[in-house]
PDB file of C-alpha atoms and ligand atoms in Angstrom:
ATOM      1  CA  UNK A   1      -0.080  -0.028  -0.065  1.00  0.00           C
ATOM      2  CA  UNK A   2       1.229   3.778  -0.658  1.00  0.00           C
ATOM      3  CA  UNK A   3       1.203   5.268   2.671  1.00  0.00           C
ATOM      4  CA  UNK A   4       2.775   8.932   0.800  1.00  0.00           C
ATOM      5  CA  UNK A   5       1.918   9.734  -2.484  1.00  0.00           C
ATOM      6  CA  UNK A   6       3.295  13.147  -3.967  1.00  0.00           C
ATOM      7  CA  UNK A   7       2.230  14.661  -6.918  1.00  0.00           C
ATOM      8  CA  UNK A   8       3.472  17.533  -9.007  1.00  0.00           C
ATOM      9  CA  UNK A   9       4.553  19.119  -5.848  1.00  0.00           C
ATOM     10  CA  UNK A  10       5.607  22.279  -5.975  1.00  0.00           C
ATOM     11  CA  UNK A  11       6.788  25.132  -3.035  1.00  0.00           C
ATOM     12  CA  UNK A  12       8.458  28.249  -3.250  1.00  0.00           C
ATOM     13  CA  UNK A  13       9.241  30.682  -0.327  1.00  0.00           C
ATOM     14  CA  UNK A  14       9.392  33.698  -2.714  1.00  0.00           C
ATOM     15  CA  UNK A  15       8.807  34.453  -6.084  1.00  0.00           C
ATOM     16  CA  UNK A  16      12.003  33.880  -7.036  1.00  0.00           C
ATOM     17  CA  UNK A  17      13.182  30.348  -4.468  1.00  0.00           C
ATOM     18  CA  UNK A  18      11.696  27.527  -5.701  1.00  0.00           C
ATOM     19  CA  UNK A  19      12.468  25.359  -3.028  1.00  0.00           C
ATOM     20  CA  UNK A  20      10.300  21.846  -4.560  1.00  0.00           C
ATOM     21  CA  UNK A  21      10.251  21.910  -8.503  1.00  0.00           C
ATOM     22  CA  UNK A  22       7.496  19.761  -9.258  1.00  0.00           C
ATOM     23  CA  UNK A  23       8.437  16.227  -7.685  1.00  0.00           C
ATOM     24  CA  UNK A  24       6.667  13.218  -7.765  1.00  0.00           C
ATOM     25  CA  UNK A  25       6.835   9.945  -6.188  1.00  0.00           C
ATOM     26  CA  UNK A  26       5.868   7.650  -3.670  1.00  0.00           C
ATOM     27  CA  UNK A  27       6.720   5.523  -0.585  1.00  0.00           C
ATOM     28  CA  UNK A  28       5.588   2.015  -0.214  1.00  0.00           C
ATOM     29  CA  UNK A  29       4.092   1.811   3.979  1.00  0.00           C
ATOM     30  CA  UNK A  30       5.754  -0.182   6.799  1.00  0.00           C
ATOM     31  CA  UNK A  31       9.174   1.117   4.533  1.00  0.00           C
ATOM     32  CA  UNK A  32      12.520   2.904   6.103  1.00  0.00           C
ATOM     33  CA  UNK A  33      13.769   5.560   3.552  1.00  0.00           C
ATOM     34  CA  UNK A  34      16.380   7.976   4.126  1.00  0.00           C
ATOM     35  CA  UNK A  35      16.335  11.208   1.992  1.00  0.00           C
ATOM     36  CA  UNK A  36      19.680  12.375   0.854  1.00  0.00           C
ATOM     37  CA  UNK A  37      20.720  15.525  -0.556  1.00  0.00           C
ATOM     38  CA  UNK A  38      23.045  18.070  -0.198  1.00  0.00           C
ATOM     39  CA  UNK A  39      22.292  21.641   1.645  1.00  0.00           C
ATOM     40  CA  UNK A  40      19.655  23.580   0.506  1.00  0.00           C
ATOM     41  CA  UNK A  41      18.405  21.062  -1.476  1.00  0.00           C
ATOM     42  CA  UNK A  42      14.609  21.016  -0.257  1.00  0.00           C
ATOM     43  CA  UNK A  43      14.692  18.580   2.122  1.00  0.00           C
ATOM     44  CA  UNK A  44      13.040  19.760   5.357  1.00  0.00           C
ATOM     45  CA  UNK A  45      11.089  21.759   3.176  1.00  0.00           C
ATOM     46  CA  UNK A  46       9.175  18.192   1.754  1.00  0.00           C
ATOM     47  CA  UNK A  47       9.256  17.693   5.470  1.00  0.00           C
ATOM     48  CA  UNK A  48       7.298  20.339   5.827  1.00  0.00           C
ATOM     49  CA  UNK A  49       4.708  19.502   3.714  1.00  0.00           C
ATOM     50  CA  UNK A  50       4.089  16.578   4.883  1.00  0.00           C
ATOM     51  CA  UNK A  51       4.086  17.447   8.526  1.00  0.00           C
ATOM     52  CA  UNK A  52       1.090  20.270   6.500  1.00  0.00           C
ATOM     53  CA  UNK A  53       3.722  22.628   8.514  1.00  0.00           C
ATOM     54  CA  UNK A  54       3.681  24.205   4.824  1.00  0.00           C
ATOM     55  CA  UNK A  55       0.626  24.847   2.588  1.00  0.00           C
ATOM     56  CA  UNK A  56       1.165  22.323  -0.696  1.00  0.00           C
ATOM     57  CA  UNK A  57      -0.630  23.034  -3.909  1.00  0.00           C
ATOM     58  CA  UNK A  58      -3.758  21.184  -4.586  1.00  0.00           C
ATOM     59  CA  UNK A  59      -4.223  17.438  -4.900  1.00  0.00           C
ATOM     60  CA  UNK A  60      -0.243  17.429  -4.621  1.00  0.00           C
ATOM     61  CA  UNK A  61       0.066  15.411  -1.494  1.00  0.00           C
ATOM     62  CA  UNK A  62      -2.225  11.958   0.208  1.00  0.00           C
ATOM     63  CA  UNK A  63      -1.100  10.201   3.229  1.00  0.00           C
ATOM     64  CA  UNK A  64      -3.051   7.156   4.011  1.00  0.00           C
ATOM     65  CA  UNK A  65      -4.907   8.011   0.731  1.00  0.00           C
ATOM     66  CA  UNK A  66      -6.047  10.941   2.292  1.00  0.00           C
ATOM     67  CA  UNK A  67      -5.787  13.924   0.123  1.00  0.00           C
ATOM     68  CA  UNK A  68      -3.488  16.512   2.427  1.00  0.00           C
ATOM     69  CA  UNK A  69      -5.334  19.816   3.196  1.00  0.00           C
ATOM     70  CA  UNK A  70      -7.420  22.313   5.388  1.00  0.00           C
ATOM     71  CA  UNK A  71     -10.086  19.642   6.126  1.00  0.00           C
ATOM     72  CA  UNK A  72      -7.872  16.854   6.623  1.00  0.00           C
ATOM     73  CA  UNK A  73      -4.898  18.008   8.380  1.00  0.00           C
ATOM     74  CA  UNK A  74      -5.356  17.283  11.673  1.00  0.00           C
ATOM     75  CA  UNK A  75      -6.768  14.503  10.675  1.00  0.00           C
ATOM     76  CA  UNK A  76      -3.488  13.239   8.824  1.00  0.00           C
ATOM     77  CA  UNK A  77      -1.016  15.584  11.652  1.00  0.00           C
ATOM     78  CA  UNK A  78      -2.604  12.944  14.197  1.00  0.00           C
ATOM     79  CA  UNK A  79      -0.623  10.025  12.397  1.00  0.00           C
ATOM     80  CA  UNK A  80       2.103  10.869  12.220  1.00  0.00           C
ATOM     81  CA  UNK A  81       5.280  12.196  14.388  1.00  0.00           C
ATOM     82  CA  UNK A  82       8.595  14.443  13.593  1.00  0.00           C
ATOM     83  CA  UNK A  83      12.147  14.935  14.915  1.00  0.00           C
ATOM     84  CA  UNK A  84      13.433  17.927  14.485  1.00  0.00           C
ATOM     85  CA  UNK A  85      17.471  18.604  14.310  1.00  0.00           C
ATOM     86  CA  UNK A  86      18.521  20.344  17.808  1.00  0.00           C
ATOM     87  CA  UNK A  87      17.941  18.697  20.360  1.00  0.00           C
ATOM     88  CA  UNK A  88      16.999  21.661  22.635  1.00  0.00           C
ATOM     89  CA  UNK A  89      14.274  22.991  20.873  1.00  0.00           C
ATOM     90  CA  UNK A  90      11.725  20.498  21.929  1.00  0.00           C
ATOM     91  CA  UNK A  91      11.140  20.114  25.681  1.00  0.00           C
ATOM     92  CA  UNK A  92       8.316  21.746  27.343  1.00  0.00           C
ATOM     93  CA  UNK A  93       8.228  19.295  30.441  1.00  0.00           C
ATOM     94  CA  UNK A  94      10.053  20.548  33.400  1.00  0.00           C
ATOM     95  CA  UNK A  95      11.213  16.744  33.497  1.00  0.00           C
ATOM     96  CA  UNK A  96      11.834  14.116  31.094  1.00  0.00           C
ATOM     97  CA  UNK A  97       8.494  12.488  33.036  1.00  0.00           C
ATOM     98  CA  UNK A  98       6.634  15.801  32.196  1.00  0.00           C
ATOM     99  CA  UNK A  99       7.976  16.427  28.970  1.00  0.00           C
ATOM    100  CA  UNK A 100       6.511  12.820  27.955  1.00  0.00           C
ATOM    101  CA  UNK A 101       3.545  13.468  29.754  1.00  0.00           C
ATOM    102  CA  UNK A 102       2.132  16.874  28.283  1.00  0.00           C
ATOM    103  CA  UNK A 103       2.383  15.182  24.569  1.00  0.00           C
ATOM    104  CA  UNK A 104      -0.125  12.405  26.275  1.00  0.00           C
ATOM    105  CA  UNK A 105      -1.687  14.776  27.621  1.00  0.00           C
ATOM    106  CA  UNK A 106      -2.674  17.038  23.650  1.00  0.00           C
ATOM    107  CA  UNK A 107      -4.263  13.182  22.990  1.00  0.00           C
ATOM    108  CA  UNK A 108      -6.364  13.329  25.474  1.00  0.00           C
ATOM    109  CA  UNK A 109      -4.743   9.912  26.676  1.00  0.00           C
ATOM    110  CA  UNK A 110      -6.370   9.082  30.842  1.00  0.00           C
ATOM    111  CA  UNK A 111      -4.091  10.247  33.886  1.00  0.00           C
ATOM    112  CA  UNK A 112      -3.959   6.828  34.556  1.00  0.00           C
ATOM    113  CA  UNK A 113      -3.277   5.203  31.411  1.00  0.00           C
ATOM    114  CA  UNK A 114      -0.212   7.677  31.332  1.00  0.00           C
ATOM    115  CA  UNK A 115       2.273   6.549  33.952  1.00  0.00           C
ATOM    116  CA  UNK A 116       2.454   3.008  32.099  1.00  0.00           C
ATOM    117  CA  UNK A 117       3.210   4.225  28.176  1.00  0.00           C
ATOM    118  CA  UNK A 118       6.006   6.622  29.386  1.00  0.00           C
ATOM    119  CA  UNK A 119       7.529   4.206  31.798  1.00  0.00           C
ATOM    120  CA  UNK A 120       6.696   2.111  28.093  1.00  0.00           C
ATOM    121  CA  UNK A 121       8.254   4.159  25.908  1.00  0.00           C
ATOM    122  CA  UNK A 122      11.110   5.514  27.955  1.00  0.00           C
ATOM    123  CA  UNK A 123      12.011   1.526  28.256  1.00  0.00           C
ATOM    124  CA  UNK A 124      12.022   1.562  24.135  1.00  0.00           C
ATOM    125  CA  UNK A 125      14.902   4.093  24.311  1.00  0.00           C
ATOM    126  CA  UNK A 126      16.792   3.006  27.685  1.00  0.00           C
ATOM    127  CA  UNK A 127      15.736   6.200  29.344  1.00  0.00           C
ATOM    128  CA  UNK A 128      13.960   5.041  32.361  1.00  0.00           C
ATOM    129  CA  UNK A 129      16.150   5.850  34.998  1.00  0.00           C
ATOM    130  CA  UNK A 130      16.425   9.733  33.738  1.00  0.00           C
ATOM    131  CA  UNK A 131      12.461   9.961  33.671  1.00  0.00           C
ATOM    132  CA  UNK A 132      12.861  12.984  36.703  1.00  0.00           C
ATOM    133  CA  UNK A 133      15.782  14.140  35.150  1.00  0.00           C
ATOM    134  CA  UNK A 134      15.096  17.789  33.593  1.00  0.00           C
ATOM    135  CA  UNK A 135      15.662  17.560  30.381  1.00  0.00           C
ATOM    136  CA  UNK A 136      18.402  20.024  30.004  1.00  0.00           C
ATOM    137  CA  UNK A 137      21.087  18.366  31.452  1.00  0.00           C
ATOM    138  CA  UNK A 138      21.069  15.502  28.715  1.00  0.00           C
ATOM    139  CA  UNK A 139      23.602  15.134  26.205  1.00  0.00           C
ATOM    140  CA  UNK A 140      22.465  15.487  22.994  1.00  0.00           C
ATOM    141  CA  UNK A 141      22.227  11.756  22.163  1.00  0.00           C
ATOM    142  CA  UNK A 142      19.788  11.150  25.527  1.00  0.00           C
ATOM    143  CA  UNK A 143      17.848  14.264  24.373  1.00  0.00           C
ATOM    144  CA  UNK A 144      17.178  12.941  21.178  1.00  0.00           C
ATOM    145  CA  UNK A 145      16.390   9.129  22.590  1.00  0.00           C
ATOM    146  CA  UNK A 146      13.799  11.452  25.036  1.00  0.00           C
ATOM    147  CA  UNK A 147      12.400  13.290  21.765  1.00  0.00           C
ATOM    148  CA  UNK A 148      11.825  10.030  20.243  1.00  0.00           C
ATOM    149  CA  UNK A 149      10.186   8.370  22.607  1.00  0.00           C
ATOM    150  CA  UNK A 150       7.416  11.166  22.674  1.00  0.00           C
ATOM    151  CA  UNK A 151       7.531  10.951  19.232  1.00  0.00           C
ATOM    152  CA  UNK A 152       6.337   7.144  19.832  1.00  0.00           C
ATOM    153  CA  UNK A 153       4.455   7.212  22.046  1.00  0.00           C
ATOM    154  CA  UNK A 154       1.229   9.031  20.411  1.00  0.00           C
ATOM    155  CA  UNK A 155       1.770   6.352  18.012  1.00  0.00           C
ATOM    156  CA  UNK A 156       2.348   7.463  14.728  1.00  0.00           C
ATOM    157  CA  UNK A 157       2.154   5.526  11.543  1.00  0.00           C
ATOM    158  CA  UNK A 158       4.494   7.759   9.474  1.00  0.00           C
ATOM    159  CA  UNK A 159       8.085   9.235  11.507  1.00  0.00           C
ATOM    160  CA  UNK A 160      10.244  11.892  10.133  1.00  0.00           C
ATOM    161  CA  UNK A 161      13.686  12.259  11.251  1.00  0.00           C
ATOM    162  CA  UNK A 162      14.974  15.519   9.954  1.00  0.00           C
ATOM    163  CA  UNK A 163      18.337  15.555  10.902  1.00  0.00           C
ATOM    164  CA  UNK A 164      17.578  13.795  14.039  1.00  0.00           C
ATOM    165  CA  UNK A 165      21.468  13.059  14.168  1.00  0.00           C
ATOM    166  CA  UNK A 166      23.312  15.551  12.861  1.00  0.00           C
ATOM    167  CA  UNK A 167      24.415  17.914  16.253  1.00  0.00           C
ATOM    168  CA  UNK A 168      25.849  14.688  17.972  1.00  0.00           C
ATOM    169  CA  UNK A 169      28.712  12.641  18.246  1.00  0.00           C
ATOM    170  CA  UNK A 170      29.400   9.569  16.417  1.00  0.00           C
ATOM    171  CA  UNK A 171      28.704   7.532  19.820  1.00  0.00           C
ATOM    172  CA  UNK A 172      25.420   9.370  19.704  1.00  0.00           C
ATOM    173  CA  UNK A 173      24.627   9.257  16.009  1.00  0.00           C
ATOM    174  CA  UNK A 174      25.083   5.397  16.606  1.00  0.00           C
ATOM    175  CA  UNK A 175      22.559   5.354  19.838  1.00  0.00           C
ATOM    176  CA  UNK A 176      20.049   6.861  17.335  1.00  0.00           C
ATOM    177  CA  UNK A 177      20.755   4.611  14.696  1.00  0.00           C
ATOM    178  CA  UNK A 178      20.720   1.828  16.882  1.00  0.00           C
ATOM    179  CA  UNK A 179      17.278   2.928  18.391  1.00  0.00           C
ATOM    180  CA  UNK A 180      15.630   3.375  14.602  1.00  0.00           C
ATOM    181  CA  UNK A 181      16.742   0.593  14.037  1.00  0.00           C
ATOM    182  CA  UNK A 182      14.925  -1.080  17.172  1.00  0.00           C
ATOM    183  CA  UNK A 183      12.308   0.509  16.730  1.00  0.00           C
ATOM    184  CA  UNK A 184      11.568  -0.335  13.041  1.00  0.00           C
ATOM    185  CA  UNK A 185      11.804  -4.000  14.586  1.00  0.00           C
ATOM    186  CA  UNK A 186       9.637  -3.927  16.812  1.00  0.00           C
ATOM    187  CA  UNK A 187       6.976  -2.201  15.003  1.00  0.00           C
ATOM    188  CA  UNK A 188       7.046  -3.398  10.998  1.00  0.00           C
ATOM    189  CA  UNK A 189       3.933  -1.935   9.937  1.00  0.00           C
ATOM    190  CA  UNK A 190       5.184   1.790  10.865  1.00  0.00           C
ATOM    191  CA  UNK A 191       7.296   4.521   7.729  1.00  0.00           C
ATOM    192  CA  UNK A 192      10.134   6.283   8.859  1.00  0.00           C
ATOM    193  CA  UNK A 193      11.310   8.740   6.921  1.00  0.00           C
ATOM    194  CA  UNK A 194      15.082   9.654   8.052  1.00  0.00           C
ATOM    195  CA  UNK A 195      16.310  13.561   6.373  1.00  0.00           C
ATOM    196  CA  UNK A 196      20.534  12.856   6.833  1.00  0.00           C
ATOM    197  CA  UNK A 197      23.927  13.355   5.875  1.00  0.00           C
ATOM    198  CA  UNK A 198      24.677  10.315   7.391  1.00  0.00           C
ATOM    199  CA  UNK A 199      25.820   7.698   4.406  1.00  0.00           C
ATOM    200  CA  UNK A 200      26.249   5.179   7.151  1.00  0.00           C
ATOM    201  CA  UNK A 201      22.309   5.854   8.275  1.00  0.00           C
ATOM    202  CA  UNK A 202      21.809   5.993   4.807  1.00  0.00           C
ATOM    203  CA  UNK A 203      23.223   2.409   4.457  1.00  0.00           C
ATOM    204  CA  UNK A 204      21.285   0.910   6.736  1.00  0.00           C
ATOM    205  CA  UNK A 205      17.349   2.294   4.554  1.00  0.00           C
ATOM    206  CA  UNK A 206      15.358   0.088   2.711  1.00  0.00           C
ATOM    207  CA  UNK A 207      15.462   2.753   0.394  1.00  0.00           C
ATOM    208  CA  UNK A 208      16.536   5.889  -0.614  1.00  0.00           C
ATOM    209  CA  UNK A 209      15.635   8.918  -1.639  1.00  0.00           C
ATOM    210  CA  UNK A 210      17.790  11.618  -3.335  1.00  0.00           C
ATOM    211  CA  UNK A 211      17.447  15.531  -3.523  1.00  0.00           C
ATOM    212  CA  UNK A 212      18.900  17.647  -6.133  1.00  0.00           C
ATOM    213  CA  UNK A 213      17.565  21.119  -6.217  1.00  0.00           C
ATOM    214  CA  UNK A 214      14.347  20.847  -5.435  1.00  0.00           C
ATOM    215  CA  UNK A 215      13.786  17.650  -7.362  1.00  0.00           C
ATOM    216  CA  UNK A 216      14.064  14.266  -6.406  1.00  0.00           C
ATOM    217  CA  UNK A 217      17.244  12.772  -9.277  1.00  0.00           C
ATOM    218  CA  UNK A 218      17.001   8.572  -7.269  1.00  0.00           C
ATOM    219  CA  UNK A 219      14.718   6.128  -5.369  1.00  0.00           C
ATOM    220  CA  UNK A 220      15.920   2.878  -5.221  1.00  0.00           C
ATOM    221  CA  UNK A 221      17.903   0.943  -2.813  1.00  0.00           C
ATOM    222  CA  UNK A 222      21.386   2.252  -1.113  1.00  0.00           C
ATOM    223  CA  UNK A 223      23.763   0.306  -2.791  1.00  0.00           C
ATOM    224  CA  UNK A 224      22.311   1.480  -6.021  1.00  0.00           C
ATOM    225  CA  UNK A 225      22.933   4.942  -5.203  1.00  0.00           C
ATOM    226  CA  UNK A 226      25.685   4.756  -2.542  1.00  0.00           C
ATOM    227  CA  UNK A 227      27.864   2.932  -5.464  1.00  0.00           C
ATOM    228  CA  UNK A 228      27.479   5.183  -7.793  1.00  0.00           C
ATOM    229  CA  UNK A 229      30.545   8.056  -7.763  1.00  0.00           C
ATOM    230  CA  UNK A 230      29.478   9.608 -10.003  1.00  0.00           C
ATOM    231  CA  UNK A 231      25.728  10.460  -9.043  1.00  0.00           C
ATOM    232  CA  UNK A 232      26.927  11.220  -5.524  1.00  0.00           C
ATOM    233  CA  UNK A 233      29.312  14.003  -6.948  1.00  0.00           C
ATOM    234  CA  UNK A 234      26.491  15.078  -9.338  1.00  0.00           C
ATOM    235  CA  UNK A 235      24.152  15.302  -5.736  1.00  0.00           C
ATOM    236  CA  UNK A 236      27.079  17.340  -3.929  1.00  0.00           C
ATOM    237  CA  UNK A 237      27.675  14.142  -1.450  1.00  0.00           C
ATOM    238  CA  UNK A 238      30.813  11.955  -0.355  1.00  0.00           C
ATOM    239  CA  UNK A 239      31.081   8.924  -0.788  1.00  0.00           C
ATOM    240  CA  UNK A 240      32.318   6.861   2.294  1.00  0.00           C
ATOM    241  CA  UNK A 241      35.665   5.743   2.344  1.00  0.00           C
ATOM    242  CA  UNK A 242      34.642   1.862   2.880  1.00  0.00           C
ATOM    243  CA  UNK A 243      32.925   1.847  -0.131  1.00  0.00           C
ATOM    244  CA  UNK A 244      35.266   3.617  -1.923  1.00  0.00           C
ATOM    245  CA  UNK A 245      37.729   1.247  -1.216  1.00  0.00           C
ATOM    246  CA  UNK A 246      34.268  -1.384  -2.392  1.00  0.00           C
ATOM    247  CA  UNK A 247      34.497   0.275  -5.725  1.00  0.00           C
ATOM    248  CA  UNK A 248      38.323  -0.276  -6.050  1.00  0.00           C
ATOM    249  CA  UNK A 249      38.752  -3.530  -5.386  1.00  0.00           C
ATOM    250  CA  UNK A 250      35.549  -4.576  -7.260  1.00  0.00           C
ATOM    251  CA  UNK A 251      37.104  -2.958 -10.419  1.00  0.00           C
ATOM    252  CA  UNK A 252      40.314  -4.955 -10.065  1.00  0.00           C
ATOM    253  CA  UNK A 253      37.979  -7.973  -9.679  1.00  0.00           C
ATOM    254  CA  UNK A 254      37.125  -8.885  -5.628  1.00  0.00           C
ATOM    255  CA  UNK A 255      34.223  -9.021  -5.004  1.00  0.00           C
ATOM    256  CA  UNK A 256      32.797  -7.813  -1.468  1.00  0.00           C
ATOM    257  CA  UNK A 257      29.823  -9.442  -0.505  1.00  0.00           C
ATOM    258  CA  UNK A 258      27.347  -7.305   1.699  1.00  0.00           C
ATOM    259  CA  UNK A 259      24.466  -4.570   1.083  1.00  0.00           C
ATOM    260  CA  UNK A 260      25.301  -2.831   4.480  1.00  0.00           C
ATOM    261  CA  UNK A 261      28.155  -0.521   5.147  1.00  0.00           C
ATOM    262  CA  UNK A 262      28.837  -3.239   8.457  1.00  0.00           C
ATOM    263  CA  UNK A 263      28.278  -6.258   6.347  1.00  0.00           C
ATOM    264  CA  UNK A 264      31.521  -4.687   3.706  1.00  0.00           C
ATOM    265  CA  UNK A 265      33.507  -3.788   6.627  1.00  0.00           C
ATOM    266  CA  UNK A 266      33.042  -7.481   7.937  1.00  0.00           C
ATOM    267  CA  UNK A 267      33.608  -8.841   4.048  1.00  0.00           C
ATOM    268  CA  UNK A 268      36.306  -6.862   3.321  1.00  0.00           C
TER     269      UNK A 268
HETATM  270  N1  LIG P   1      11.709  30.429   5.196  1.00  0.00           N
HETATM  271  C1  LIG P   1      12.269  30.006   4.265  1.00  0.00           C
HETATM  272  N2  LIG P   1      12.238  31.249   3.796  1.00  0.00           N
HETATM  273  C2  LIG P   1      12.667  31.430   2.159  1.00  0.00           C
HETATM  274  N3  LIG P   1      13.066  30.461   1.975  1.00  0.00           N
HETATM  275  C3  LIG P   1      13.848  29.144   2.437  1.00  0.00           C
HETATM  276  C4  LIG P   1      12.905  29.240   3.722  1.00  0.00           C
HETATM  277  N4  LIG P   1      13.409  27.916   4.014  1.00  0.00           N
HETATM  278  C5  LIG P   1      14.191  27.620   3.304  1.00  0.00           C
HETATM  279  N5  LIG P   1      14.104  28.066   2.359  1.00  0.00           N
HETATM  280  C6  LIG P   1      14.770  28.302   0.826  1.00  0.00           C
HETATM  281  O1  LIG P   1      14.380  26.778   0.370  1.00  0.00           O
HETATM  282  C7  LIG P   1      15.832  25.902  -0.508  1.00  0.00           C
HETATM  283  C8  LIG P   1      15.167  24.489   0.307  1.00  0.00           C
HETATM  284  O2  LIG P   1      15.366  24.008   1.609  1.00  0.00           O
HETATM  285  P1  LIG P   1      15.096  23.301   2.768  1.00  0.00           P
HETATM  286  O3  LIG P   1      15.737  24.339   4.467  1.00  0.00           O
HETATM  287  O4  LIG P   1      14.455  22.569   2.071  1.00  0.00           O
HETATM  288  O5  LIG P   1      16.881  22.485   2.885  1.00  0.00           O
HETATM  289  P2  LIG P   1      17.558  21.522   3.133  1.00  0.00           P
HETATM  290  O6  LIG P   1      17.677  20.168   1.725  1.00  0.00           O
HETATM  291  O7  LIG P   1      16.585  20.430   4.274  1.00  0.00           O
HETATM  292  O8  LIG P   1      18.927  21.720   3.864  1.00  0.00           O
HETATM  293  P3  LIG P   1      19.210  21.209   4.902  1.00  0.00           P
HETATM  294  O9  LIG P   1      20.879  20.557   4.755  1.00  0.00           O
HETATM  295  O10 LIG P   1      21.050  22.369   5.056  1.00  0.00           O
HETATM  296  O11 LIG P   1      19.240  21.312   5.984  1.00  0.00           O
HETATM  297  C9  LIG P   1      16.338  26.505  -0.006  1.00  0.00           C
HETATM  298  O12 LIG P   1      16.831  26.829  -1.202  1.00  0.00           O
HETATM  299  C10 LIG P   1      16.587  27.773   1.504  1.00  0.00           C
HETATM  300  O13 LIG P   1      17.288  28.580   0.844  1.00  0.00           O
HETATM  301 MG1  LIG P   2      16.854  20.937   6.222  1.00  0.00          MG
END
């Protein structure tokens, strides 16, 4: 089932800057999709259009088979969640627990059910012992884990990460990558869109969509786009060293198995 259908979507912030330029494609339910592309290529604009934070042109976005418009926006937004780049801007509560409770209150979850849900989701992201801590005293990776728990506790069918790991150190990035994989395993029906400059993350996705100057220039398996050095350079992205090595060795007739970066490293 197509969970997101984009049909001739365009968006301009003003008369001169076309941020999204006549884009059409679809995403199947249950996929983990990495969205890549250079700075200013339109990725965040696309995410905001999907969330209804910016208004798309008429009949250009369908989610869950429903046209996104002013009438349907609340219903659709309730079925989706987004985690942004800067972990500091997404907390409202004095403690992690309050913060998670606030989101649930907004969804009219009953008090007696709330504690149970908060504990369940804090556990999923390994943050139970931080529930009574102040969010500002957490590390970047911990903050993003809380933000993810907050979004997940709403039971969204589509989750969008807009560079959720960009401000984290390598350890924090890895933590979030693993959290995403774990949540995908536990909720196979959930569709994940992750906007990322982290090629290792793109490697673990089911599918990669590449934006370039407001257009989608590629949609396919990560191994296909990430082995195409020319294409990556064209869209302004760096090819990971391990992939470079794999390509060079393969050009010399040495075959290296593996579809994920980890497998490739293991088989080198
Ligand atoms: N609020 C805004 N007002 C005017 N122009 C904007 C605004 N936000 C983004 N743009 C422009 O729209 C284009 C797409 O920006 P967008 O933020 O979607 O890119 P991006 O792919 O998310 O980039 P990055 O990787 O840097 O986050 C850029 O040319 C940008 O300058
Ligand atoms: Mg962006």
